[in-house]
Amino acid sequence: KVSASKSATSPSCKTLCVILQNVSSQNMIIKQKAIKKTRKIIAIVVWSLVFFLLVFLFKVMSGNNTYEIDKNGEEINGIFKKYQNQIYAAVPSDGYMPVSGADVQTFRALLDDTYNDAHIGLDKNNVYAGNLIIPKLNPTTTKALGNNYYSDGKSTYYCDRNTIINPDLNDWKKIWQTMKHEMFDRERPQIYLYPTVELPESKTPYYPILDLFLATDGQKVYYKGLFMPDANPLTLRQLDNLQDDDIRKSYVYYADNQNVYYENLKLPIKYNDKIYSFCIDNLYQELYLYNPLNGTIFIENIAFPKENAPYKVISRHGSHVNQVLFSSKNGIYFYDTKEKEIKKIGENPFLESNFQEIAPLIFSDGTQILYLESSEHWGRPSGRSRSGGGLISRSTHLYRLEDVKGNWESLGTTYKGSVWKNNNQFYYFDELGRGQLLHHTIYKISDWKTANKLLKKKTYPDEMRNLIRDEKLTKVKRTEILEAKTKYR
């Protein structure tokens, strides 16, 4: 009887399975509805963002009123204009920026028709660098001292003529402020500005020296408003800079009778009258300092390792190099401009050999030819996003020329190069470079007729490219010895 009663009141296994299946189906339906609802919400959010971004991009692409101001604004000299009862300053890369709070009736440029001071304006209340107020300066007494220094007799500032990226505005702030400006007519973000530096108060007035970034009060010297420790204003001078076989004055390296400076930074070397700076053509941004007395090298304020000195620049020609290479007893070195480091690329093949530079970037010891050549590695866009493109790296290679024997004979120079003979084969040594789409330092010449044409006729870059296209100039056989590479990504 107990067993029969339990059977009557308990569900069978089959019934339980049906119930569980129904519950599972109901849960599945609920989940599917929840997923559809979530997808719908996501779609609405995504399309809202797309619409918002399209509107934003349209407003950005439509630009600000720079064109209208430039065309219809009233000139006030310098970089300033008056437009619709508002003063605007032309800030490079930012366009016309409003000079907020400027008094329209009394606003004027500090000096008329002066390029170096064209970014300085004032009204009855303030002095401005572009569209921004220079604090503390009294507009009634402010004067230009020279070299972009300005003083009201009490406070003195350096204000650069060139703009920089606003250091207080990171990418996210820039995007957010730009969106607020475009969508809600908020104030435009200050992406670029004229940098200003306040000098310490001095009992004696500041005055400019050397007509280049420098000022002094007779005791202390400042470079772009930054203190140069121990610099003597009476003997401070620009160092010579060797560039393209021409000697000019450096605008970043200075010396007095004791010390040497990169901009305002005192370098850990003592001055002598042999020290000079130099740069290589096509690499003008790399400014090196060389001390011939001990062969030490600086790039800006970075010293090449002293234990490897003396250093020697391998070649002062730059048509086919992306890096300046230096030889020393311990190897070949270069400065990586991306990582800001001095790097060794290998042992020195010129050591204990009588190599001579017989043509720009080409060296011979009488039996073999070594030469320098540059290359670039560019990525190709791939995938739906077409990402992956752009510059990946730049290199300078040291090659050994193969399949040549005996002495080399120079047959003469061309427009930007020279023609040489080795046994019965002719070669063209190029000086035009990659900038003219001649990618190799040495080309093999197909025949005497082509060699004679190069020697007799002034062959310009487009004709040289035609000779390469027609295979009158061909790539030589070579072996790589060393490579200096700067990686950009």
Short mmCIF file of C-alpha atoms in Angstrom, two decimals:
data_model
loop_
_atom_site.label_atom_id
_atom_site.label_comp_id
_atom_site.label_asym_id
_atom_site.label_seq_id
_atom_site.Cartn_x
_atom_site.Cartn_y
_atom_site.Cartn_z
CA LYS A 1 0.00 0.00 0.00
CA VAL A 2 2.84 2.42 0.77
CA SER A 3 4.46 1.68 -2.57
CA ALA A 4 1.19 2.24 -4.45
CA SER A 5 0.61 5.53 -2.66
CA LYS A 6 4.07 6.83 -3.60
CA SER A 7 3.48 5.89 -7.19
CA ALA A 8 0.21 7.77 -7.23
CA THR A 9 1.58 10.95 -5.74
CA SER A 10 5.11 11.16 -7.31
CA PRO A 11 5.65 12.24 -10.96
CA SER A 12 7.17 9.67 -13.23
CA CYS A 13 10.65 10.15 -14.72
CA LYS A 14 9.07 10.88 -18.10
CA THR A 15 6.87 13.60 -16.64
CA LEU A 16 9.88 15.15 -14.87
CA CYS A 17 11.82 15.24 -18.13
CA VAL A 18 8.95 17.01 -19.87
CA ILE A 19 8.78 19.60 -17.08
CA LEU A 20 12.55 20.19 -17.29
CA GLN A 21 12.37 20.54 -21.07
CA ASN A 22 9.58 23.12 -20.75
CA VAL A 23 11.59 25.08 -18.19
CA SER A 24 14.68 24.92 -20.44
CA SER A 25 12.67 26.09 -23.45
CA GLN A 26 11.22 28.99 -21.46
CA ASN A 27 14.74 29.96 -20.27
CA MET A 28 16.00 29.79 -23.85
CA ILE A 29 13.18 32.04 -25.04
CA ILE A 30 13.93 34.52 -22.24
CA LYS A 31 17.64 34.49 -23.12
CA GLN A 32 16.92 35.02 -26.83
CA LYS A 33 14.64 37.94 -26.02
CA ALA A 34 17.32 39.40 -23.74
CA ILE A 35 19.96 39.00 -26.48
CA LYS A 36 17.70 40.65 -29.07
CA LYS A 37 17.02 43.49 -26.68
CA THR A 38 20.73 43.91 -25.92
CA ARG A 39 21.58 43.88 -29.62
CA LYS A 40 18.91 46.45 -30.29
CA ILE A 41 20.28 48.71 -27.55
CA ILE A 42 23.83 48.28 -28.89
CA ALA A 43 22.66 49.07 -32.44
CA ILE A 44 20.91 52.22 -31.25
CA VAL A 45 24.02 53.33 -29.33
CA VAL A 46 26.35 52.56 -32.26
CA TRP A 47 24.21 54.36 -34.83
CA SER A 48 23.80 57.28 -32.45
CA LEU A 49 27.58 57.49 -32.11
CA VAL A 50 28.00 57.20 -35.89
CA PHE A 51 25.50 60.00 -36.42
CA PHE A 52 27.17 62.13 -33.76
CA LEU A 53 30.62 61.57 -35.27
CA LEU A 54 29.38 62.31 -38.79
CA VAL A 55 27.89 65.59 -37.60
CA PHE A 56 31.10 66.33 -35.71
CA LEU A 57 33.31 65.55 -38.72
CA PHE A 58 31.10 67.64 -40.98
CA LYS A 59 31.44 70.61 -38.67
CA VAL A 60 35.19 70.12 -38.37
CA MET A 61 35.63 69.77 -42.13
CA SER A 62 33.53 72.84 -42.72
CA GLY A 63 36.26 74.62 -40.73
CA ASN A 64 36.20 77.70 -38.57
CA ASN A 65 35.87 81.22 -39.84
CA THR A 66 39.59 81.59 -40.63
CA TYR A 67 38.89 82.20 -44.31
CA GLU A 68 36.32 84.90 -43.55
CA ILE A 69 38.64 86.61 -41.08
CA ASP A 70 41.58 86.46 -43.45
CA LYS A 71 39.51 87.84 -46.33
CA ASN A 72 37.35 90.42 -44.59
CA GLY A 73 39.19 91.17 -41.35
CA GLU A 74 40.75 94.56 -40.70
CA GLU A 75 44.57 94.55 -40.49
CA ILE A 76 46.13 95.62 -37.17
CA ASN A 77 49.75 94.78 -38.18
CA GLY A 78 51.63 91.75 -36.99
CA ILE A 79 49.54 88.58 -36.82
CA PHE A 80 46.42 90.40 -35.59
CA LYS A 81 43.12 91.28 -37.25
CA LYS A 82 39.84 92.81 -36.22
CA TYR A 83 36.67 91.04 -37.35
CA GLN A 84 33.09 91.65 -36.23
CA ASN A 85 34.21 93.73 -33.24
CA GLN A 86 36.59 90.98 -32.01
CA ILE A 87 40.41 90.78 -32.11
CA TYR A 88 41.92 87.62 -33.62
CA ALA A 89 45.51 86.32 -33.71
CA ALA A 90 46.79 84.09 -36.49
CA VAL A 91 48.35 81.19 -34.58
CA PRO A 92 50.23 78.83 -36.96
CA SER A 93 48.45 75.45 -37.29
CA ASP A 94 45.49 76.74 -35.25
CA GLY A 95 44.22 79.44 -37.62
CA TYR A 96 42.74 82.65 -36.26
CA MET A 97 42.17 82.38 -32.53
CA PRO A 98 40.07 84.96 -30.64
CA VAL A 99 42.03 87.18 -28.26
CA SER A 100 39.57 86.75 -25.41
CA GLY A 101 38.84 89.88 -23.43
CA ALA A 102 40.95 92.15 -25.66
CA ASP A 103 39.86 95.78 -25.75
CA VAL A 104 39.02 96.39 -29.39
CA GLN A 105 39.45 100.18 -29.23
CA THR A 106 42.98 100.20 -27.78
CA PHE A 107 44.42 96.96 -29.17
CA ARG A 108 47.55 97.26 -31.35
CA ALA A 109 50.66 95.34 -32.33
CA LEU A 110 53.65 96.05 -30.11
CA LEU A 111 55.78 96.99 -33.12
CA ASP A 112 54.76 97.72 -36.69
CA ASP A 113 56.28 95.85 -39.62
CA THR A 114 58.65 93.75 -37.52
CA TYR A 115 58.61 90.03 -38.28
CA ASN A 116 60.35 88.84 -35.11
CA ASP A 117 57.90 90.67 -32.83
CA ALA A 118 54.76 90.30 -34.97
CA HIS A 119 53.18 87.88 -32.45
CA ILE A 120 53.16 90.41 -29.59
CA GLY A 121 50.14 92.68 -29.13
CA LEU A 122 48.73 94.83 -26.35
CA ASP A 123 45.74 96.87 -25.25
CA LYS A 124 45.12 99.14 -22.29
CA ASN A 125 44.94 96.14 -19.94
CA ASN A 126 47.31 93.38 -21.07
CA VAL A 127 50.20 92.26 -23.23
CA TYR A 128 49.52 89.24 -25.45
CA ALA A 129 51.61 86.50 -27.09
CA GLY A 130 49.32 85.54 -29.93
CA ASN A 131 45.89 85.20 -28.35
CA LEU A 132 47.12 84.52 -24.79
CA ILE A 133 47.93 87.02 -22.04
CA ILE A 134 51.53 87.32 -20.86
CA PRO A 135 51.04 87.72 -17.11
CA LYS A 136 52.66 90.54 -15.10
CA LEU A 137 53.68 92.69 -18.08
CA ASN A 138 52.40 96.27 -17.91
CA PRO A 139 51.17 97.31 -21.37
CA THR A 140 51.97 100.95 -20.68
CA THR A 141 55.72 100.37 -20.23
CA THR A 142 56.40 97.10 -22.10
CA LYS A 143 59.13 97.26 -24.74
CA ALA A 144 60.84 94.79 -27.06
CA LEU A 145 64.46 94.29 -25.96
CA GLY A 146 65.43 92.20 -28.99
CA ASN A 147 65.95 88.45 -29.55
CA ASN A 148 62.26 87.98 -28.55
CA TYR A 149 62.74 89.29 -25.01
CA TYR A 150 60.16 91.74 -23.62
CA SER A 151 60.22 93.82 -20.46
CA ASP A 152 58.12 96.47 -18.69
CA GLY A 153 61.07 97.56 -16.58
CA LYS A 154 60.28 95.16 -13.79
CA SER A 155 59.19 91.83 -15.30
CA THR A 156 61.01 90.30 -18.30
CA TYR A 157 59.87 87.45 -20.56
CA TYR A 158 61.20 85.46 -23.46
CA CYS A 159 58.47 84.72 -25.99
CA ASP A 160 59.42 82.52 -28.92
CA ARG A 161 58.43 83.57 -32.42
CA ASN A 162 57.58 79.95 -33.28
CA THR A 163 54.64 78.05 -31.82
CA ILE A 164 54.79 74.70 -30.03
CA ILE A 165 52.15 72.07 -29.23
CA ASN A 166 50.36 72.98 -26.01
CA PRO A 167 52.08 70.79 -23.36
CA ASP A 168 49.00 70.89 -21.12
CA LEU A 169 46.68 69.48 -23.79
CA ASN A 170 46.92 65.71 -24.26
CA ASP A 171 45.15 63.82 -27.06
CA TRP A 172 42.03 63.02 -25.03
CA LYS A 173 41.64 66.62 -23.85
CA LYS A 174 42.14 67.83 -27.41
CA ILE A 175 39.44 65.51 -28.77
CA TRP A 176 37.00 66.31 -25.96
CA GLN A 177 37.50 70.08 -26.18
CA THR A 178 37.24 69.97 -29.97
CA MET A 179 33.96 68.04 -29.75
CA LYS A 180 32.55 70.50 -27.20
CA HIS A 181 33.56 73.40 -29.43
CA GLU A 182 32.09 71.92 -32.59
CA MET A 183 28.89 70.56 -31.06
CA PHE A 184 28.11 73.08 -28.34
CA ASP A 185 29.95 76.25 -29.44
CA ARG A 186 32.34 76.10 -26.51
CA GLU A 187 35.77 77.78 -26.68
CA ARG A 188 38.18 76.29 -29.24
CA PRO A 189 41.00 74.22 -27.73
CA GLN A 190 44.43 75.88 -27.66
CA ILE A 191 46.40 73.22 -29.54
CA TYR A 192 49.35 75.46 -30.45
CA LEU A 193 50.74 78.43 -28.53
CA TYR A 194 53.68 80.80 -28.37
CA PRO A 195 55.81 79.60 -25.44
CA THR A 196 56.78 82.19 -22.84
CA VAL A 197 59.38 82.00 -20.08
CA GLU A 198 59.68 84.52 -17.25
CA LEU A 199 63.20 85.60 -16.29
CA PRO A 200 64.13 86.27 -12.66
CA GLU A 201 63.88 89.88 -11.52
CA SER A 202 67.21 91.67 -11.82
CA LYS A 203 68.58 94.89 -10.36
CA THR A 204 70.18 95.66 -13.73
CA PRO A 205 68.19 95.66 -17.00
CA TYR A 206 68.36 92.74 -19.38
CA TYR A 207 69.73 93.23 -22.88
CA PRO A 208 70.16 90.90 -25.87
CA ILE A 209 73.50 89.48 -27.01
CA LEU A 210 74.70 87.76 -30.22
CA ASP A 211 71.37 88.53 -31.96
CA LEU A 212 70.26 84.94 -31.35
CA PHE A 213 67.97 83.71 -28.51
CA LEU A 214 70.27 85.13 -25.82
CA ALA A 215 69.91 87.83 -23.16
CA THR A 216 71.86 88.87 -20.10
CA ASP A 217 71.72 91.29 -17.20
CA GLY A 218 75.51 91.62 -17.32
CA GLN A 219 76.04 88.73 -14.91
CA LYS A 220 73.85 85.80 -15.94
CA VAL A 221 73.04 84.58 -19.43
CA TYR A 222 69.76 83.06 -20.66
CA TYR A 223 69.02 81.00 -23.76
CA LYS A 224 65.36 81.30 -24.75
CA GLY A 225 64.70 82.40 -21.18
CA LEU A 226 66.55 79.41 -19.65
CA PHE A 227 69.59 79.93 -17.44
CA MET A 228 73.04 79.00 -18.81
CA PRO A 229 75.07 78.06 -15.71
CA ASP A 230 78.49 79.74 -15.40
CA ALA A 231 78.26 81.35 -18.85
CA ASN A 232 80.35 84.50 -19.22
CA PRO A 233 78.38 87.14 -21.18
CA LEU A 234 81.60 88.95 -22.12
CA THR A 235 83.22 86.00 -23.91
CA LEU A 236 80.22 83.86 -24.92
CA ARG A 237 80.10 83.17 -28.65
CA GLN A 238 78.68 80.80 -31.25
CA LEU A 239 80.84 77.87 -32.30
CA ASP A 240 81.68 77.29 -35.95
CA ASN A 241 79.40 74.84 -37.75
CA LEU A 242 80.65 72.89 -40.77
CA GLN A 243 77.87 72.31 -43.28
CA ASP A 244 78.22 71.36 -46.95
CA ASP A 245 81.92 72.34 -46.90
CA ASP A 246 80.88 75.79 -45.73
CA ILE A 247 81.64 77.22 -42.29
CA ARG A 248 78.72 78.99 -40.63
CA LYS A 249 77.84 79.89 -37.06
CA SER A 250 75.99 77.35 -34.92
CA TYR A 251 72.66 78.40 -33.45
CA VAL A 252 72.67 75.72 -30.72
CA TYR A 253 76.31 75.29 -29.65
CA TYR A 254 78.03 78.09 -27.70
CA ALA A 255 81.23 78.55 -25.74
CA ASP A 256 82.97 81.07 -23.55
CA ASN A 257 86.64 80.80 -22.62
CA GLN A 258 85.93 77.96 -20.18
CA ASN A 259 82.70 76.12 -20.97
CA VAL A 260 80.79 74.64 -23.91
CA TYR A 261 76.98 74.65 -24.15
CA TYR A 262 74.24 72.95 -26.08
CA GLU A 263 71.49 75.58 -25.96
CA ASN A 264 71.31 76.37 -22.21
CA LEU A 265 72.90 73.08 -21.08
CA LYS A 266 76.51 73.07 -19.92
CA LEU A 267 78.39 70.12 -21.44
CA PRO A 268 80.95 68.10 -19.43
CA ILE A 269 83.93 69.27 -21.50
CA LYS A 270 86.36 72.16 -21.36
CA TYR A 271 86.57 74.62 -24.23
CA ASN A 272 89.47 74.72 -26.69
CA ASP A 273 89.72 76.65 -29.95
CA LYS A 274 89.64 73.46 -32.06
CA ILE A 275 86.10 72.43 -31.08
CA TYR A 276 83.45 72.82 -33.78
CA SER A 277 80.01 71.52 -34.71
CA PHE A 278 78.90 69.91 -37.97
CA CYS A 279 75.96 68.38 -39.77
CA ILE A 280 75.66 66.16 -42.82
CA ASP A 281 73.73 67.24 -45.90
CA ASN A 282 70.22 65.71 -45.97
CA LEU A 283 70.46 65.20 -42.18
CA TYR A 284 70.46 68.85 -41.09
CA GLN A 285 68.48 68.16 -37.93
CA GLU A 286 71.32 66.08 -36.47
CA LEU A 287 73.78 68.61 -35.06
CA TYR A 288 77.03 67.11 -33.77
CA LEU A 289 79.83 68.61 -31.67
CA TYR A 290 83.39 67.39 -32.28
CA ASN A 291 86.53 67.86 -30.20
CA PRO A 292 89.54 67.08 -32.43
CA LEU A 293 91.96 67.05 -29.49
CA ASN A 294 90.58 63.75 -28.13
CA GLY A 295 88.07 62.67 -30.79
CA THR A 296 84.99 62.94 -28.56
CA ILE A 297 81.52 63.45 -30.06
CA PHE A 298 78.29 64.96 -28.73
CA ILE A 299 74.85 64.97 -30.32
CA GLU A 300 72.92 67.73 -28.59
CA ASN A 301 73.79 67.09 -24.91
CA ILE A 302 74.33 63.34 -25.36
CA ALA A 303 77.94 62.14 -25.30
CA PHE A 304 79.18 59.20 -27.34
CA PRO A 305 80.80 56.69 -24.93
CA LYS A 306 84.17 58.14 -23.95
CA GLU A 307 85.91 54.74 -23.79
CA ASN A 308 85.55 54.32 -27.57
CA ALA A 309 87.22 57.63 -28.46
CA PRO A 310 88.68 58.80 -30.71
CA TYR A 311 85.73 58.77 -33.12
CA LYS A 312 85.87 59.65 -36.78
CA VAL A 313 82.91 60.35 -39.04
CA ILE A 314 83.07 57.81 -41.88
CA SER A 315 81.82 60.26 -44.51
CA ARG A 316 80.53 63.82 -44.51
CA HIS A 317 78.34 63.17 -47.55
CA GLY A 318 74.66 62.45 -47.07
CA SER A 319 73.03 61.74 -50.43
CA HIS A 320 72.73 57.99 -49.74
CA VAL A 321 72.62 57.71 -45.94
CA ASN A 322 69.89 57.85 -43.33
CA GLN A 323 72.28 57.80 -40.36
CA VAL A 324 75.68 59.39 -39.71
CA LEU A 325 78.17 56.60 -39.03
CA PHE A 326 81.25 56.95 -36.82
CA SER A 327 84.24 54.62 -36.69
CA SER A 328 86.36 53.98 -33.61
CA LYS A 329 88.84 51.42 -32.33
CA ASN A 330 85.96 49.46 -30.80
CA GLY A 331 83.47 49.44 -33.67
CA ILE A 332 81.02 51.42 -35.82
CA TYR A 333 78.45 53.61 -34.04
CA PHE A 334 75.47 55.80 -34.81
CA TYR A 335 72.88 57.87 -32.98
CA ASP A 336 69.36 56.43 -33.07
CA THR A 337 67.16 59.52 -33.39
CA LYS A 338 64.04 57.59 -32.41
CA GLU A 339 65.33 55.93 -29.25
CA LYS A 340 67.77 58.77 -28.40
CA GLU A 341 70.62 56.30 -27.91
CA ILE A 342 74.16 55.73 -29.18
CA LYS A 343 74.28 52.25 -30.75
CA LYS A 344 77.05 49.97 -31.96
CA ILE A 345 76.30 48.12 -35.20
CA GLY A 346 79.43 46.00 -35.48
CA GLU A 347 83.20 45.82 -35.63
CA ASN A 348 85.20 48.36 -37.60
CA PRO A 349 86.18 47.00 -41.06
CA PHE A 350 88.28 50.11 -41.73
CA LEU A 351 90.58 49.41 -38.78
CA GLU A 352 94.21 48.75 -39.76
CA SER A 353 93.31 49.14 -43.44
CA ASN A 354 94.29 51.87 -45.87
CA PHE A 355 90.81 52.79 -47.09
CA GLN A 356 90.43 56.13 -48.85
CA GLU A 357 87.15 57.83 -49.83
CA ILE A 358 87.68 57.93 -53.61
CA ALA A 359 84.17 59.34 -54.21
CA PRO A 360 81.36 60.40 -51.85
CA LEU A 361 80.42 57.39 -49.67
CA ILE A 362 82.74 55.04 -51.63
CA PHE A 363 86.00 53.71 -50.16
CA SER A 364 88.90 51.74 -51.66
CA ASP A 365 92.03 50.16 -50.18
CA GLY A 366 93.39 49.29 -53.62
CA THR A 367 91.92 45.80 -53.72
CA GLN A 368 88.31 46.14 -52.59
CA ILE A 369 85.49 48.67 -52.57
CA LEU A 370 83.28 49.41 -49.55
CA TYR A 371 80.40 51.85 -49.85
CA LEU A 372 77.40 53.24 -47.95
CA GLU A 373 73.82 53.06 -49.17
CA SER A 374 70.43 53.81 -47.60
CA SER A 375 67.12 51.97 -47.62
CA GLU A 376 63.60 52.39 -46.29
CA HIS A 377 61.02 49.82 -45.21
CA TRP A 378 57.37 50.78 -45.76
CA GLY A 379 54.38 48.71 -44.70
CA ARG A 380 51.58 47.90 -47.11
CA PRO A 381 47.97 48.46 -46.06
CA SER A 382 46.16 45.17 -45.52
CA GLY A 383 42.76 43.89 -44.44
CA ARG A 384 39.45 45.71 -44.43
CA SER A 385 40.80 48.52 -42.28
CA ARG A 386 43.70 48.99 -44.73
CA SER A 387 45.98 49.33 -41.70
CA GLY A 388 49.66 48.45 -41.60
CA GLY A 389 50.86 51.08 -44.05
CA GLY A 390 53.44 53.78 -43.40
CA LEU A 391 57.14 54.04 -42.63
CA ILE A 392 58.50 51.18 -40.54
CA SER A 393 62.27 51.81 -40.57
CA ARG A 394 65.18 53.59 -42.23
CA SER A 395 68.64 52.07 -42.61
CA THR A 396 72.17 52.81 -43.75
CA HIS A 397 74.13 49.82 -45.06
CA LEU A 398 77.84 49.25 -45.48
CA TYR A 399 78.35 47.03 -48.54
CA ARG A 400 81.33 45.39 -50.19
CA LEU A 401 81.27 45.50 -53.99
CA GLU A 402 81.71 42.03 -55.52
CA ASP A 403 83.10 40.79 -58.86
CA VAL A 404 85.65 43.58 -59.31
CA LYS A 405 89.43 43.22 -59.54
CA GLY A 406 92.43 45.45 -60.00
CA ASN A 407 92.74 49.22 -59.95
CA TRP A 408 90.02 51.78 -60.48
CA GLU A 409 90.35 54.56 -63.04
CA SER A 410 88.32 57.76 -62.79
CA LEU A 411 87.07 58.81 -66.23
CA GLY A 412 85.48 62.08 -65.10
CA THR A 413 82.58 63.71 -63.31
CA THR A 414 78.93 64.02 -64.34
CA TYR A 415 76.18 66.46 -63.29
CA LYS A 416 75.97 64.84 -59.83
CA GLY A 417 78.28 61.86 -59.85
CA SER A 418 81.27 60.32 -61.59
CA VAL A 419 82.16 57.58 -64.09
CA TRP A 420 84.78 54.95 -63.28
CA LYS A 421 86.43 52.04 -65.07
CA ASN A 422 87.47 48.69 -63.61
CA ASN A 423 89.12 46.39 -66.17
CA ASN A 424 86.67 46.52 -69.11
CA GLN A 425 83.58 47.39 -67.05
CA PHE A 426 82.20 50.90 -66.42
CA TYR A 427 80.49 52.13 -63.23
CA TYR A 428 78.51 55.19 -62.26
CA PHE A 429 79.02 56.55 -58.71
CA ASP A 430 75.89 58.54 -57.83
CA GLU A 431 75.56 61.71 -55.73
CA LEU A 432 71.91 62.59 -56.50
CA GLY A 433 70.49 60.22 -53.93
CA ARG A 434 67.16 58.68 -52.98
CA GLY A 435 65.51 62.10 -53.02
CA GLN A 436 65.85 61.98 -56.82
CA LEU A 437 64.73 58.32 -56.90
CA LEU A 438 68.25 57.01 -57.54
CA HIS A 439 68.26 54.35 -54.83
CA HIS A 440 71.78 53.00 -55.25
CA THR A 441 75.20 54.54 -54.64
CA ILE A 442 76.90 52.46 -57.38
CA TYR A 443 75.41 51.40 -60.74
CA LYS A 444 76.96 49.21 -63.42
CA ILE A 445 76.96 50.95 -66.83
CA SER A 446 75.84 48.72 -69.68
CA ASP A 447 78.26 49.98 -72.38
CA TRP A 448 80.80 52.62 -73.35
CA LYS A 449 78.18 54.61 -75.29
CA THR A 450 76.18 55.18 -72.08
CA ALA A 451 79.34 55.99 -70.10
CA ASN A 452 80.41 58.53 -72.73
CA LYS A 453 76.94 60.09 -72.72
CA LEU A 454 77.15 60.61 -68.97
CA LEU A 455 80.56 62.25 -69.35
CA LYS A 456 79.79 64.46 -72.34
CA LYS A 457 76.22 65.57 -71.62
CA LYS A 458 74.82 67.24 -68.52
CA THR A 459 72.44 64.44 -67.59
CA TYR A 460 69.67 65.60 -65.25
CA PRO A 461 67.76 63.40 -62.76
CA ASP A 462 64.85 62.56 -65.07
CA GLU A 463 67.28 61.31 -67.75
CA MET A 464 69.15 59.28 -65.12
CA ARG A 465 65.89 57.63 -64.11
CA ASN A 466 65.24 56.83 -67.79
CA LEU A 467 68.65 55.14 -68.04
CA ILE A 468 67.77 52.99 -65.03
CA ARG A 469 64.36 52.17 -66.50
CA ASP A 470 66.00 51.16 -69.81
CA GLU A 471 68.55 49.03 -67.89
CA LYS A 472 71.48 51.11 -69.08
CA LEU A 473 72.30 51.50 -65.38
CA THR A 474 71.84 48.34 -63.34
CA LYS A 475 72.24 47.18 -59.76
CA VAL A 476 75.65 45.79 -58.80
CA LYS A 477 76.46 42.58 -56.96
CA ARG A 478 77.33 43.34 -53.33
CA THR A 479 77.59 41.83 -49.84
CA GLU A 480 76.27 43.56 -46.74
CA ILE A 481 78.77 44.03 -43.94
CA LEU A 482 76.89 46.26 -41.47
CA GLU A 483 73.48 47.90 -41.08
CA ALA A 484 72.39 50.86 -38.94
CA LYS A 485 68.61 50.80 -38.52
CA THR A 486 66.19 53.26 -36.94
CA LYS A 487 62.79 51.69 -36.28
CA TYR A 488 59.74 53.94 -36.29
CA ARG A 489 57.21 51.22 -35.46
#
